[in-house]
Short mmCIF file of C-alpha atoms in Angstrom, two decimals:
data_model
loop_
_atom_site.label_atom_id
_atom_site.label_comp_id
_atom_site.label_asym_id
_atom_site.label_seq_id
_atom_site.Cartn_x
_atom_site.Cartn_y
_atom_site.Cartn_z
CA SER A 1 2.12 -85.87 37.09
CA SER A 2 0.53 -82.84 35.73
CA ALA A 3 0.82 -79.09 36.52
CA SER A 4 -1.72 -77.99 39.14
CA THR A 5 -2.39 -75.05 41.80
CA ILE A 6 -2.35 -75.30 45.35
CA GLY A 7 -4.33 -72.76 47.74
CA HIS A 8 -2.25 -70.89 50.31
CA GLY A 9 -4.78 -69.09 52.33
CA LEU A 10 -2.98 -65.55 52.41
CA GLY A 11 -5.44 -63.52 50.67
CA VAL A 12 -2.74 -61.73 48.74
CA ALA A 13 -0.13 -63.18 46.36
CA PRO A 14 3.03 -64.63 48.25
CA SER A 15 6.22 -62.81 47.77
CA MET A 16 8.28 -65.78 48.81
CA ILE A 17 7.56 -69.60 48.72
CA ILE A 18 9.78 -72.41 50.17
CA GLN A 19 8.53 -75.99 49.37
CA LYS A 20 9.94 -79.35 50.06
CA ASN A 21 8.87 -82.99 48.98
CA ARG A 22 8.60 -84.66 52.60
CA ASP A 23 8.56 -88.13 51.04
CA ALA A 24 11.79 -87.99 48.92
CA VAL A 25 15.41 -86.77 49.05
CA THR A 26 14.95 -83.44 47.08
CA ASP A 27 15.97 -79.85 47.18
CA TRP A 28 13.96 -77.26 49.03
CA GLY A 29 12.54 -74.99 46.14
CA VAL A 30 12.25 -71.24 46.45
CA TYR A 31 10.21 -68.78 44.64
CA HIS A 32 10.83 -65.13 45.20
CA ILE A 33 9.15 -62.24 43.56
CA SER A 34 12.44 -60.56 42.69
CA ILE A 35 13.30 -63.15 40.30
CA GLY A 36 9.82 -64.36 39.11
CA ALA A 37 7.99 -67.64 38.46
CA THR A 38 10.23 -68.77 35.47
CA LYS A 39 13.28 -69.09 37.76
CA PHE A 40 13.76 -70.66 41.27
CA LEU A 41 16.59 -70.84 43.94
CA LYS A 42 17.37 -73.82 46.22
CA LEU A 43 17.39 -73.05 49.84
CA ASN A 44 20.10 -75.91 50.51
CA ASP A 45 22.15 -74.72 47.67
CA THR A 46 24.55 -71.99 46.77
CA ALA A 47 23.55 -71.75 43.13
CA ALA A 48 22.40 -68.70 41.11
CA ALA A 49 18.85 -68.44 40.13
CA ALA A 50 18.11 -71.12 37.51
CA THR A 51 15.33 -71.02 34.78
CA ASN A 52 13.10 -74.05 34.97
CA SER A 53 9.37 -74.22 34.39
CA VAL A 54 8.91 -77.28 36.90
CA PRO A 55 8.89 -75.43 40.28
CA TRP A 56 6.14 -72.85 39.54
CA ASN A 57 4.99 -73.84 36.03
CA ASP A 58 5.93 -70.30 34.80
CA THR A 59 3.08 -68.82 36.56
CA ALA A 60 3.15 -66.25 39.36
CA PRO A 61 1.35 -66.91 42.42
CA THR A 62 -2.02 -65.05 42.67
CA SER A 63 -4.06 -63.95 45.89
CA THR A 64 -5.55 -67.49 46.23
CA VAL A 65 -3.21 -70.07 44.56
CA PHE A 66 0.52 -70.90 43.73
CA SER A 67 1.32 -73.05 40.61
CA ILE A 68 3.53 -76.10 40.34
CA GLY A 69 4.66 -77.81 37.11
CA THR A 70 5.09 -81.19 36.20
CA GLY A 71 7.69 -83.27 37.89
CA TYR A 72 5.85 -83.58 41.25
CA THR A 73 5.04 -87.01 42.28
CA SER A 74 1.22 -87.57 42.88
CA GLY A 75 0.63 -89.07 46.39
CA ASN A 76 3.70 -87.79 47.91
CA LYS A 77 3.45 -85.31 50.78
CA TYR A 78 4.82 -81.87 50.24
CA VAL A 79 5.13 -78.81 52.60
CA ALA A 80 4.94 -75.21 51.42
CA TYR A 81 5.93 -72.20 53.59
CA CYS A 82 4.21 -69.03 51.75
CA PHE A 83 5.19 -65.45 52.86
CA THR A 84 3.83 -62.08 52.19
CA PRO A 85 4.91 -58.53 53.09
CA ILE A 86 3.19 -57.24 56.35
CA ALA A 87 3.84 -53.47 56.94
CA GLY A 88 5.90 -53.02 59.93
CA TYR A 89 6.75 -56.77 60.13
CA SER A 90 8.03 -58.33 56.97
CA ALA A 91 9.27 -57.12 53.59
CA PHE A 92 10.75 -58.89 50.54
CA GLY A 93 12.61 -57.41 47.71
CA SER A 94 16.02 -57.15 46.05
CA TYR A 95 19.02 -54.81 45.85
CA THR A 96 22.06 -54.37 43.95
CA GLY A 97 25.49 -54.35 45.94
CA ASN A 98 28.05 -51.66 45.52
CA GLY A 99 31.17 -53.57 46.71
CA SER A 100 31.85 -51.03 49.51
CA SER A 101 32.02 -51.14 53.31
CA ASP A 102 29.76 -48.20 53.04
CA GLY A 103 27.24 -50.48 51.41
CA THR A 104 23.91 -50.33 49.94
CA PHE A 105 20.97 -49.18 52.22
CA VAL A 106 17.74 -51.43 51.87
CA TYR A 107 14.57 -49.85 52.90
CA THR A 108 12.06 -52.11 54.63
CA GLY A 109 9.87 -49.40 56.60
CA PHE A 110 10.73 -51.01 59.90
CA ARG A 111 13.67 -52.01 61.95
CA PRO A 112 14.58 -55.95 60.95
CA LYS A 113 15.12 -58.47 63.46
CA PHE A 114 16.01 -60.94 60.91
CA VAL A 115 17.48 -60.54 57.33
CA MET A 116 18.34 -63.36 54.90
CA VAL A 117 20.22 -62.57 51.94
CA LYS A 118 20.94 -64.74 48.78
CA ARG A 119 22.83 -63.52 45.68
CA THR A 120 20.83 -64.73 42.63
CA ASP A 121 22.97 -63.44 39.59
CA GLY A 122 26.08 -65.77 40.00
CA GLY A 123 28.67 -67.06 42.20
CA ALA A 124 28.34 -69.86 44.65
CA GLU A 125 27.00 -67.83 47.51
CA GLY A 126 25.04 -69.11 50.42
CA TRP A 127 21.62 -68.07 52.24
CA LEU A 128 23.33 -65.60 54.75
CA ILE A 129 21.09 -64.88 57.87
CA ASP A 130 21.87 -62.02 60.29
CA ASN A 131 19.53 -61.30 63.06
CA SER A 132 19.27 -59.18 66.18
CA ALA A 133 19.23 -62.09 68.42
CA CYS A 134 22.65 -63.36 67.71
CA SER A 135 23.77 -59.65 67.38
CA PRO A 136 21.67 -57.44 69.46
CA TYR A 137 23.68 -54.15 68.62
CA ASN A 138 25.14 -52.71 65.55
CA ALA A 139 27.13 -53.74 63.73
CA ILE A 140 25.36 -57.26 63.22
CA SER A 141 28.56 -59.44 63.15
CA ASN A 142 27.13 -62.95 64.01
CA TRP A 143 25.71 -64.92 61.25
CA LEU A 144 24.25 -68.28 60.16
CA TYR A 145 23.90 -69.88 56.69
CA ALA A 146 20.51 -71.43 56.07
CA ASN A 147 22.19 -73.65 53.16
CA ASN A 148 24.75 -75.59 55.59
CA SER A 149 25.37 -76.93 58.96
CA ASN A 150 28.14 -74.72 60.01
CA ALA A 151 28.22 -73.32 63.39
CA GLU A 152 27.55 -69.55 63.88
CA GLY A 153 30.09 -67.33 62.28
CA SER A 154 31.36 -64.15 63.98
CA GLY A 155 33.74 -61.30 63.76
CA VAL A 156 32.70 -59.50 60.58
CA ASP A 157 30.51 -56.57 60.62
CA HIS A 158 27.86 -57.46 57.88
CA MET A 159 25.29 -54.86 58.37
CA ASP A 160 23.57 -52.29 60.53
CA PHE A 161 19.90 -52.71 61.47
CA LEU A 162 18.18 -49.21 61.18
CA SER A 163 14.92 -47.76 62.22
CA ASN A 164 13.68 -48.24 58.58
CA GLY A 165 15.86 -51.00 56.96
CA PHE A 166 19.29 -52.19 56.85
CA LYS A 167 22.69 -50.96 55.51
CA ASN A 168 25.49 -53.40 54.33
CA ARG A 169 28.61 -52.80 55.96
CA PHE A 170 30.68 -55.49 54.48
CA ASN A 171 31.91 -55.93 50.66
CA GLY A 172 31.47 -59.71 50.66
CA ALA A 173 30.38 -61.46 47.55
CA ASP A 174 27.32 -62.93 49.27
CA THR A 175 25.85 -59.48 50.63
CA ASN A 176 27.33 -56.68 48.87
CA SER A 177 29.42 -57.50 45.72
CA ASN A 178 29.87 -54.65 43.22
CA GLY A 179 26.60 -55.03 40.88
CA GLY A 180 25.60 -58.27 42.56
CA ILE A 181 21.91 -58.91 42.82
#
């Protein structure tokens, strides 16, 4: 197959794309603005960001399309979930951990209800999900992982959801490792 583009209909460039081949046993490929289009992550995996031109054809998404490289099977059905920031509703970015229980504060401009974190620079760290439905009060201490089928975890104060962002409260390798991105 050849490289091509796919319309997304957002009107602005996506900050995050999650895509999957529905006709084959493959990974969930993830584009994130903080790692760029020359790298990718796998939603179903704990690996660090890897360099590969196949997922995004080394091309950042535009306001109308995102690119895919060779390696996609013509005639197969794919699904792609494309996300963009919306003031007061959603934000996408990155931060560097400080390894402290008085952790890094991440500004979103609103009080989050759902935060998904993935360490991208190394280690075998999962896709941690903290949310206010599982933990309605600070500190957020119930969590899930998008990359595994484990039951909900509890008992560790991961973060506080604040009026304008979130603050890490745990020095774990998946959310707040010193120097971890």
